[in-house]
Coordinates of C-alpha atoms in Angstrom, one line a residue:
M781 CA 0.0 0.0 0.0
A782 CA 1.5 3.3 -1.1
D783 CA 1.9 6.1 1.4
T784 CA -0.8 8.8 0.8
S785 CA 0.0 11.1 3.7
H786 CA 1.9 13.6 1.6
V787 CA -0.4 13.6 -1.5
L788 CA -2.0 16.9 -2.5
S789 CA -5.2 17.1 -4.6
L790 CA -5.3 20.1 -6.8
I791 CA -8.7 20.9 -8.4
L792 CA -8.6 23.4 -11.3
G793 CA -11.4 25.8 -11.1
G794 CA -11.7 26.4 -14.8
G795 CA -11.7 29.5 -17.0
K796 CA -14.6 31.6 -18.3
G797 CA -16.8 28.6 -19.2
T798 CA -18.1 30.2 -22.4
R799 CA -19.7 27.0 -23.7
L800 CA -21.9 26.8 -20.6
Y801 CA -23.0 30.4 -20.9
P802 CA -25.4 31.9 -19.6
L803 CA -25.2 29.5 -16.6
T804 CA -21.6 30.9 -16.2
Q805 CA -22.6 34.5 -16.6
E806 CA -22.4 35.1 -12.8
R807 CA -20.4 32.1 -11.6
S808 CA -17.6 29.8 -12.6
K809 CA -18.3 26.3 -14.2
P810 CA -17.5 24.4 -11.0
A811 CA -20.1 26.5 -9.1
V812 CA -23.0 25.7 -11.5
S813 CA -25.8 23.8 -9.8
F814 CA -26.1 20.1 -10.6
G815 CA -28.5 17.4 -9.7
G816 CA -30.9 19.7 -7.8
K817 CA -28.8 20.1 -4.6
Y818 CA -25.1 20.0 -5.6
R819 CA -22.6 22.1 -7.4
I820 CA -20.4 20.6 -10.2
V821 CA -17.3 21.1 -8.0
D822 CA -18.7 18.7 -5.4
I823 CA -18.0 15.8 -7.8
P824 CA -14.1 16.0 -7.8
L825 CA -14.1 17.1 -4.2
S826 CA -16.1 14.0 -3.2
N827 CA -14.0 11.7 -5.4
S828 CA -10.9 13.0 -3.6
I829 CA -12.4 12.7 -0.1
N830 CA -13.9 9.3 -0.7
S831 CA -10.5 8.0 -1.9
G832 CA -8.8 9.2 1.3
F833 CA -7.1 12.3 -0.2
K834 CA -8.2 15.1 2.1
K835 CA -5.5 17.7 1.5
I836 CA -7.2 19.6 -1.2
Y837 CA -6.4 22.9 -2.9
L838 CA -8.9 24.6 -5.2
L839 CA -7.4 26.9 -7.8
T840 CA -9.8 29.6 -8.9
Q841 CA -9.8 32.8 -11.0
F842 CA -12.9 33.7 -13.0
N843 CA -16.3 34.6 -11.4
S844 CA -15.3 32.8 -8.3
A845 CA -17.3 34.5 -5.5
S846 CA -20.2 32.0 -5.7
L847 CA -17.7 29.1 -5.7
H848 CA -15.8 30.5 -2.7
N849 CA -19.0 30.9 -0.7
H850 CA -20.0 27.3 -1.4
I851 CA -16.6 25.9 -0.4
A852 CA -16.6 27.9 2.8
D853 CA -20.1 26.8 3.7
S854 CA -19.6 23.1 2.8
Y855 CA -16.2 21.8 3.5
T856 CA -14.8 21.9 7.0
F857 CA -12.6 19.1 8.5
D858 CA -12.0 18.5 12.2
R859 CA -8.6 19.4 13.5
F860 CA -7.7 15.7 14.0
S861 CA -8.1 14.6 10.4
G862 CA -5.3 16.8 9.0
G863 CA -7.6 17.4 6.0
F864 CA -8.5 20.7 4.4
V865 CA -10.0 22.3 1.3
Q866 CA -8.2 25.6 0.7
I867 CA -9.0 28.1 -2.0
L868 CA -6.1 29.6 -3.9
A869 CA -7.4 32.5 -6.0
A870 CA -5.2 34.1 -8.6
E871 CA -3.1 36.7 -6.9
Q872 CA -0.7 39.4 -7.9
T873 CA 2.8 39.1 -6.5
F874 CA 6.2 40.7 -7.2
E875 CA 7.1 37.6 -9.3
H876 CA 4.0 37.4 -11.5
S877 CA 0.8 39.0 -12.6
A878 CA -2.6 38.1 -11.1
S879 CA -4.1 36.0 -13.8
Y880 CA -3.5 32.3 -14.6
E881 CA -2.5 31.8 -18.2
G882 CA -3.4 28.2 -18.3
T883 CA -3.7 25.0 -16.2
A884 CA 0.1 24.5 -15.8
D885 CA 0.6 28.2 -15.1
A886 CA -2.0 28.0 -12.3
V887 CA -0.1 25.2 -10.6
R888 CA 3.3 26.8 -11.2
K889 CA 2.3 30.1 -9.5
N890 CA 1.1 28.2 -6.5
L891 CA 4.1 25.9 -5.9
V892 CA 5.2 28.3 -3.2
H893 CA 2.0 27.4 -1.3
F894 CA 2.4 23.6 -1.8
R895 CA 6.0 23.2 -0.9
P896 CA 5.5 23.7 2.9
Q897 CA 3.3 20.6 2.8
N898 CA 6.4 18.6 1.7
P899 CA 4.3 16.8 -1.0
S900 CA 5.3 13.4 -2.4
H901 CA 2.8 13.5 -5.3
Y902 CA 0.2 15.8 -6.8
I903 CA -3.2 14.6 -8.1
I904 CA -4.6 17.1 -10.7
L905 CA -8.4 17.1 -11.1
S906 CA -10.7 19.1 -13.3
G907 CA -13.5 21.1 -11.5
D908 CA -16.1 20.4 -14.2
Q909 CA -16.3 16.6 -14.9
L910 CA -18.8 14.0 -13.9
Y911 CA -17.5 10.6 -12.7
H912 CA -17.0 8.2 -9.8
M913 CA -13.3 7.2 -9.6
D914 CA -11.3 5.3 -6.9
L915 CA -8.3 7.7 -6.9
K916 CA -6.5 5.5 -4.4
A917 CA -6.4 2.6 -7.0
F918 CA -5.2 5.2 -9.5
F919 CA -2.5 6.3 -7.1
D920 CA -1.4 2.7 -6.2
Q921 CA -1.0 1.8 -9.9
H922 CA 1.1 5.0 -10.4
V923 CA 3.4 4.2 -7.5
A924 CA 3.7 0.5 -8.4
S925 CA 4.6 1.3 -12.1
G926 CA 7.5 3.6 -11.1
A927 CA 6.1 6.2 -13.5
D928 CA 6.9 9.9 -13.2
V929 CA 3.5 10.9 -14.5
T930 CA 0.3 8.9 -14.9
I931 CA -2.6 10.1 -17.0
A932 CA -6.2 8.8 -16.5
T933 CA -7.6 7.8 -19.9
T934 CA -10.9 6.7 -21.2
A935 CA -11.6 4.5 -24.2
V936 CA -13.4 6.2 -27.1
N937 CA -14.5 5.3 -30.6
R938 CA -12.9 6.8 -33.8
R939 CA -15.7 9.4 -34.2
D940 CA -15.2 10.7 -30.6
A941 CA -11.4 10.5 -30.8
S942 CA -11.4 13.7 -32.9
G943 CA -12.6 15.7 -29.9
F944 CA -9.8 14.6 -27.5
G945 CA -6.1 14.4 -26.9
I946 CA -5.3 10.8 -28.0
M947 CA -2.6 8.6 -26.4
K948 CA -0.6 5.8 -27.9
I949 CA 0.5 3.2 -25.4
D950 CA 2.7 0.1 -25.4
D951 CA 1.8 -3.3 -23.9
K952 CA 2.9 -2.1 -20.4
N953 CA 0.6 1.0 -20.5
R954 CA 3.5 3.4 -21.1
I955 CA 2.5 6.4 -23.2
T956 CA 4.7 6.7 -26.2
E957 CA 3.0 9.4 -28.3
F958 CA 0.3 12.1 -27.9
M959 CA -1.9 13.6 -30.6
E960 CA -4.3 16.6 -30.0
K961 CA -7.7 16.1 -31.6
P962 CA -6.9 14.0 -34.8
K963 CA -8.9 15.1 -37.8
P964 CA -11.7 12.7 -38.7
D965 CA -10.2 11.6 -42.0
L966 CA -6.7 10.9 -40.5
N967 CA -5.7 7.2 -40.4
I968 CA -4.8 6.5 -36.7
D969 CA -5.1 2.7 -36.8
D970 CA -1.7 2.2 -35.2
W971 CA -2.9 4.2 -32.2
K972 CA -5.4 1.5 -31.2
I973 CA -5.2 0.1 -27.6
P974 CA -2.9 -2.9 -27.6
Q975 CA -4.7 -6.1 -26.9
A976 CA -2.5 -6.8 -23.8
A977 CA -3.7 -3.5 -22.3
R978 CA -7.4 -3.9 -23.0
S979 CA -9.8 -4.7 -20.2
P980 CA -12.6 -7.2 -20.9
S981 CA -15.0 -4.5 -19.7
L982 CA -14.1 -2.1 -22.6
P983 CA -16.6 -2.1 -25.5
A984 CA -15.1 -3.5 -28.7
E985 CA -15.8 -0.3 -30.7
K986 CA -13.8 1.9 -28.3
E987 CA -10.3 1.3 -29.6
Y988 CA -8.5 4.6 -28.7
L989 CA -7.5 6.2 -25.5
A990 CA -8.4 9.8 -24.7
S991 CA -7.0 11.9 -21.9
M992 CA -9.5 12.7 -19.1
G993 CA -7.4 15.7 -17.9
I994 CA -6.7 13.9 -14.7
Y995 CA -3.1 13.4 -13.7
I996 CA -0.7 12.2 -11.0
F997 CA 2.7 13.7 -10.8
N998 CA 5.6 12.8 -8.6
A999 CA 6.4 16.1 -6.8
K1000 CA 10.0 16.2 -8.0
T1001 CA 8.8 15.7 -11.6
M1002 CA 6.3 18.5 -11.2
E1003 CA 9.0 20.9 -10.2
E1004 CA 11.2 19.9 -13.1
I1005 CA 8.6 20.1 -15.9
L1006 CA 7.2 23.4 -14.7
D1007 CA 10.6 25.1 -14.7
N1008 CA 9.7 26.9 -18.0
D1009 CA 7.1 29.2 -19.4
K1010 CA 4.7 26.5 -20.7
T1011 CA 1.1 27.3 -19.7
D1012 CA -1.1 24.3 -20.4
F1013 CA -0.9 20.7 -19.2
G1014 CA -2.8 19.1 -22.0
K1015 CA -1.3 20.9 -25.0
E1016 CA 2.3 21.5 -23.8
I1017 CA 3.4 19.9 -20.5
I1018 CA 2.1 16.4 -21.2
P1019 CA 3.5 16.1 -24.8
M1020 CA 6.8 17.4 -23.5
S1021 CA 6.8 15.0 -20.6
I1022 CA 6.2 12.0 -22.8
K1023 CA 9.5 12.7 -24.6
T1024 CA 11.6 13.0 -21.4
K1025 CA 9.8 11.2 -18.6
K1026 CA 8.1 7.9 -17.9
V1027 CA 4.5 8.7 -18.5
N1028 CA 1.9 5.9 -18.0
S1029 CA -1.8 5.5 -18.8
Y1030 CA -4.4 4.5 -16.2
I1031 CA -7.3 3.2 -18.2
F1032 CA -10.6 4.1 -16.5
S1033 CA -13.6 2.0 -17.6
G1034 CA -16.4 3.7 -15.7
Y1035 CA -18.8 6.5 -16.7
W1036 CA -17.1 9.8 -17.3
E1037 CA -18.6 13.0 -18.8
D1038 CA -17.0 16.3 -19.5
I1039 CA -20.1 18.5 -18.8
G1040 CA -18.7 21.6 -20.5
T1041 CA -21.6 22.4 -22.9
I1042 CA -25.3 23.2 -22.4
R1043 CA -26.2 20.1 -24.3
S1044 CA -24.0 17.8 -22.2
F1045 CA -25.0 19.4 -19.0
Y1046 CA -28.7 19.1 -19.8
E1047 CA -28.5 15.4 -20.9
A1048 CA -26.2 14.4 -18.0
T1049 CA -28.6 16.0 -15.5
L1050 CA -31.8 14.5 -16.9
D1051 CA -30.1 11.1 -17.0
L1052 CA -30.1 11.2 -13.2
T1053 CA -33.9 10.7 -13.4
T1054 CA -33.7 7.3 -15.1
S1055 CA -34.1 4.0 -13.4
N1056 CA -30.4 3.1 -13.9
P1057 CA -28.6 6.4 -14.3
Q1058 CA -25.0 6.3 -15.6
F1059 CA -23.9 8.5 -12.6
N1060 CA -25.4 7.0 -9.4
L1061 CA -26.2 9.5 -6.7
F1062 CA -27.5 6.7 -4.5
D1063 CA -24.3 4.8 -3.8
E1064 CA -23.7 5.0 0.0
A1065 CA -20.1 4.0 -0.5
K1066 CA -19.4 6.9 -2.7
P1067 CA -21.5 9.8 -1.4
I1068 CA -21.5 13.2 -3.0
F1069 CA -20.8 15.8 -0.4
S1070 CA -22.3 19.3 -0.5
H1071 CA -23.6 22.1 1.7
P1072 CA -26.1 20.8 4.3
S1073 CA -29.3 22.7 3.6
N1074 CA -31.3 22.1 6.8
L1075 CA -34.4 22.6 4.7
P1076 CA -37.9 20.9 5.3
P1077 CA -38.9 18.0 3.1
C1078 CA -40.4 18.6 -0.3
K1079 CA -44.2 19.1 -0.1
M1080 CA -46.6 18.0 -2.8
S1081 CA -50.3 18.7 -3.0
Q1082 CA -52.1 16.5 -5.5
A1083 CA -49.1 16.6 -7.9
T1084 CA -48.3 13.9 -10.4
V1085 CA -44.5 13.3 -10.6
T1086 CA -42.8 10.7 -12.8
E1087 CA -39.1 10.0 -13.5
S1088 CA -38.0 13.1 -11.6
L1089 CA -35.8 14.3 -8.8
T1090 CA -37.4 16.7 -6.3
C1091 CA -35.2 18.4 -3.7
E1092 CA -35.7 19.7 -0.1
G1093 CA -37.8 22.7 0.6
S1094 CA -39.8 22.5 -2.6
I1095 CA -43.5 23.1 -2.7
I1096 CA -45.4 21.6 -5.7
K1097 CA -49.1 22.2 -6.1
D1098 CA -51.5 20.2 -8.3
S1099 CA -49.1 20.0 -11.3
M1100 CA -47.7 17.4 -13.6
I1101 CA -43.9 16.9 -13.6
T1102 CA -42.2 14.5 -16.0
K1103 CA -38.5 13.7 -16.3
S1104 CA -37.3 16.8 -14.6
V1105 CA -34.9 17.8 -11.8
I1106 CA -36.5 20.2 -9.3
G1107 CA -34.0 22.1 -7.2
M1108 CA -34.1 23.3 -3.6
R1109 CA -36.8 25.8 -2.6
S1110 CA -38.6 25.4 -5.9
I1111 CA -42.2 26.7 -6.0
I1112 CA -44.5 25.3 -8.7
E1113 CA -48.1 26.6 -8.6
S1114 CA -51.2 24.6 -9.6
G1115 CA -52.1 23.6 -13.1
S1116 CA -48.6 23.6 -14.5
I1117 CA -47.0 21.0 -16.8
I1118 CA -43.3 20.6 -16.5
K1119 CA -41.5 18.2 -18.8
G1120 CA -37.7 17.8 -19.4
V1121 CA -37.0 20.8 -17.2
I1122 CA -34.0 21.5 -15.0
L1123 CA -35.4 23.9 -12.4
M1124 CA -32.5 25.0 -10.2
G1125 CA -34.7 26.5 -7.4
A1126 CA -34.0 29.5 -5.2
D1127 CA -31.5 30.8 -2.7
F1128 CA -34.2 32.0 -0.4
Y1129 CA -37.9 32.0 0.4
E1130 CA -39.9 35.2 -0.3
S1131 CA -41.7 36.6 2.7
D1132 CA -45.5 37.1 2.7
E1133 CA -44.8 40.8 2.6
G1134 CA -42.5 40.4 -0.4
R1135 CA -45.1 38.3 -2.3
A1136 CA -47.8 40.9 -1.6
N1137 CA -45.5 43.7 -2.9
N1138 CA -44.8 41.6 -6.0
Q1139 CA -48.5 41.3 -6.7
K1140 CA -49.0 45.1 -6.4
A1141 CA -46.1 45.7 -8.7
G1142 CA -47.2 43.1 -11.2
I1143 CA -44.0 41.1 -10.7
P1144 CA -44.3 37.2 -10.5
N1145 CA -43.2 35.5 -7.4
I1146 CA -40.0 33.4 -7.5
G1147 CA -40.8 30.0 -9.1
I1148 CA -43.3 28.9 -11.7
G1149 CA -46.8 30.4 -11.7
R1150 CA -50.2 28.8 -12.4
H1151 CA -51.1 27.0 -15.6
C1152 CA -47.7 27.1 -17.2
H1153 CA -46.4 24.6 -19.7
I1154 CA -42.7 24.3 -19.9
E1155 CA -40.5 21.7 -21.8
K1156 CA -36.8 21.2 -22.6
T1157 CA -35.7 24.2 -20.5
I1158 CA -33.1 25.1 -17.9
I1159 CA -34.4 27.6 -15.4
D1160 CA -31.6 29.1 -13.3
K1161 CA -31.9 30.2 -9.7
N1162 CA -34.4 32.8 -8.4
A1163 CA -36.2 33.0 -11.8
R1164 CA -39.7 34.4 -11.8
I1165 CA -42.1 32.9 -14.3
G1166 CA -45.6 34.3 -14.3
D1167 CA -49.0 32.6 -14.8
N1168 CA -50.0 31.1 -18.1
C1169 CA -46.5 31.1 -19.6
Q1170 CA -45.6 28.6 -22.4
I1171 CA -41.9 27.8 -22.9
N1172 CA -40.5 25.6 -25.7
V1173 CA -43.8 24.0 -26.5
S1174 CA -44.9 25.8 -29.6
G1175 CA -42.4 24.1 -31.9
K1176 CA -40.7 27.3 -32.9
K1177 CA -37.0 27.0 -33.5
Y1178 CA -34.5 29.7 -32.3
E1179 CA -31.0 30.3 -33.4
D1180 CA -28.4 29.7 -30.7
G1181 CA -27.7 32.8 -28.7
D1182 CA -29.3 35.6 -26.7
H1183 CA -32.9 36.4 -27.3
G1184 CA -33.5 39.0 -24.6
L1185 CA -35.8 37.2 -22.1
F1186 CA -34.0 33.9 -22.7
Y1187 CA -31.0 32.2 -24.3
S1188 CA -31.2 29.3 -26.7
A1189 CA -28.6 26.5 -27.2
E1190 CA -29.2 23.5 -29.5
G1191 CA -33.0 23.6 -29.0
I1192 CA -32.7 24.0 -25.2
I1193 CA -34.1 27.2 -23.7
I1194 CA -32.2 28.7 -20.8
I1195 CA -33.9 31.2 -18.4
R1196 CA -31.2 33.2 -16.7
K1197 CA -30.7 33.6 -12.9
N1198 CA -33.0 36.2 -11.4
A1199 CA -34.9 36.5 -14.7
V1200 CA -38.5 37.8 -14.8
I1201 CA -40.8 36.3 -17.3
P1202 CA -44.1 38.2 -17.4
A1203 CA -47.4 36.3 -17.2
G1204 CA -48.7 35.1 -20.5
T1205 CA -45.3 35.0 -22.2
I1206 CA -44.9 32.5 -25.0
I1207 CA -41.4 31.4 -26.0

């Protein structure tokens, strides 16, 4: 059993998250709500904690206030565990400017904070991926192999290979070459996974290895390979390391999704509502940690709910909800039809006085009003949708982009955080 006492987990907080806009308009990707009651960052944090790696640094830069608040409210270890989750926001010093220029640059600029921990290894995790992984098994293989760097990889078919960095390995899982997003018409047959390295659980059509952006570095190796001006792990540091260091592949055969687009976020979230979701929230051995809400149970009055998740503090009146995820403190008034909707809920309950003032001003209350029909829509937090609204049910197609009251992406309608949709609106 490899010694884990000096292993540091580094979670990269991501950049601007433009592909998840407008969900990232006011927050970073890792801070986006997921599964009704979590944030995306809870996934890598929980993987690290469940695997026994509790010395965790979160490197943040863009739109990070919401993420910082969530971490401060959610992750506190007792003094005897030796664990911590510490935020390292981009900072200006005499040696460098405030901003991180890339993933490798973010780690390089914080080595001064890591060295006092006397680390033996670094585990690099992305803040915006969906997966359950035993990082201890990953670490044990890395140590046993004698590698300087180990990269977690997932098997993909030829079509999907064009969207990833592809690894060529030998029979002993050593990575010999790296190719960034090979063009669809390029012959890469000689990059197929060697039969000796294939697991019986890998589907036959998945013949190539894609980098998951998850790495383990020996601490000494990290210091050496960052002694330059290279800024990105995937595009620069990893290809350079393959030429000079022993870099191995750890083939991960479980479910993994990079939820970096509106489409992938929408589909991965609604998959949670199926009988056998690809990402299991109900595994007691691998819990997903988050902020304890201390909210009352969800209350339903004559509602019909099928294939859906409903979270604490929600109030659902005489409505029909199908294949949807209903976030905390969601209010759904009577007579509404909700289908294929991600409703992120609210950060607070409105007081009776506030609701009365809303009525006088002609402003809808937070939540979904009476007799609404909403399909294939993401509704961000604290949105106000008035009575008799119809969203994404008319069959009208919208170009991707901003349409004033709403945003459209690949046929999915997104209602922004704090948006006000007047009664009777048809989108």
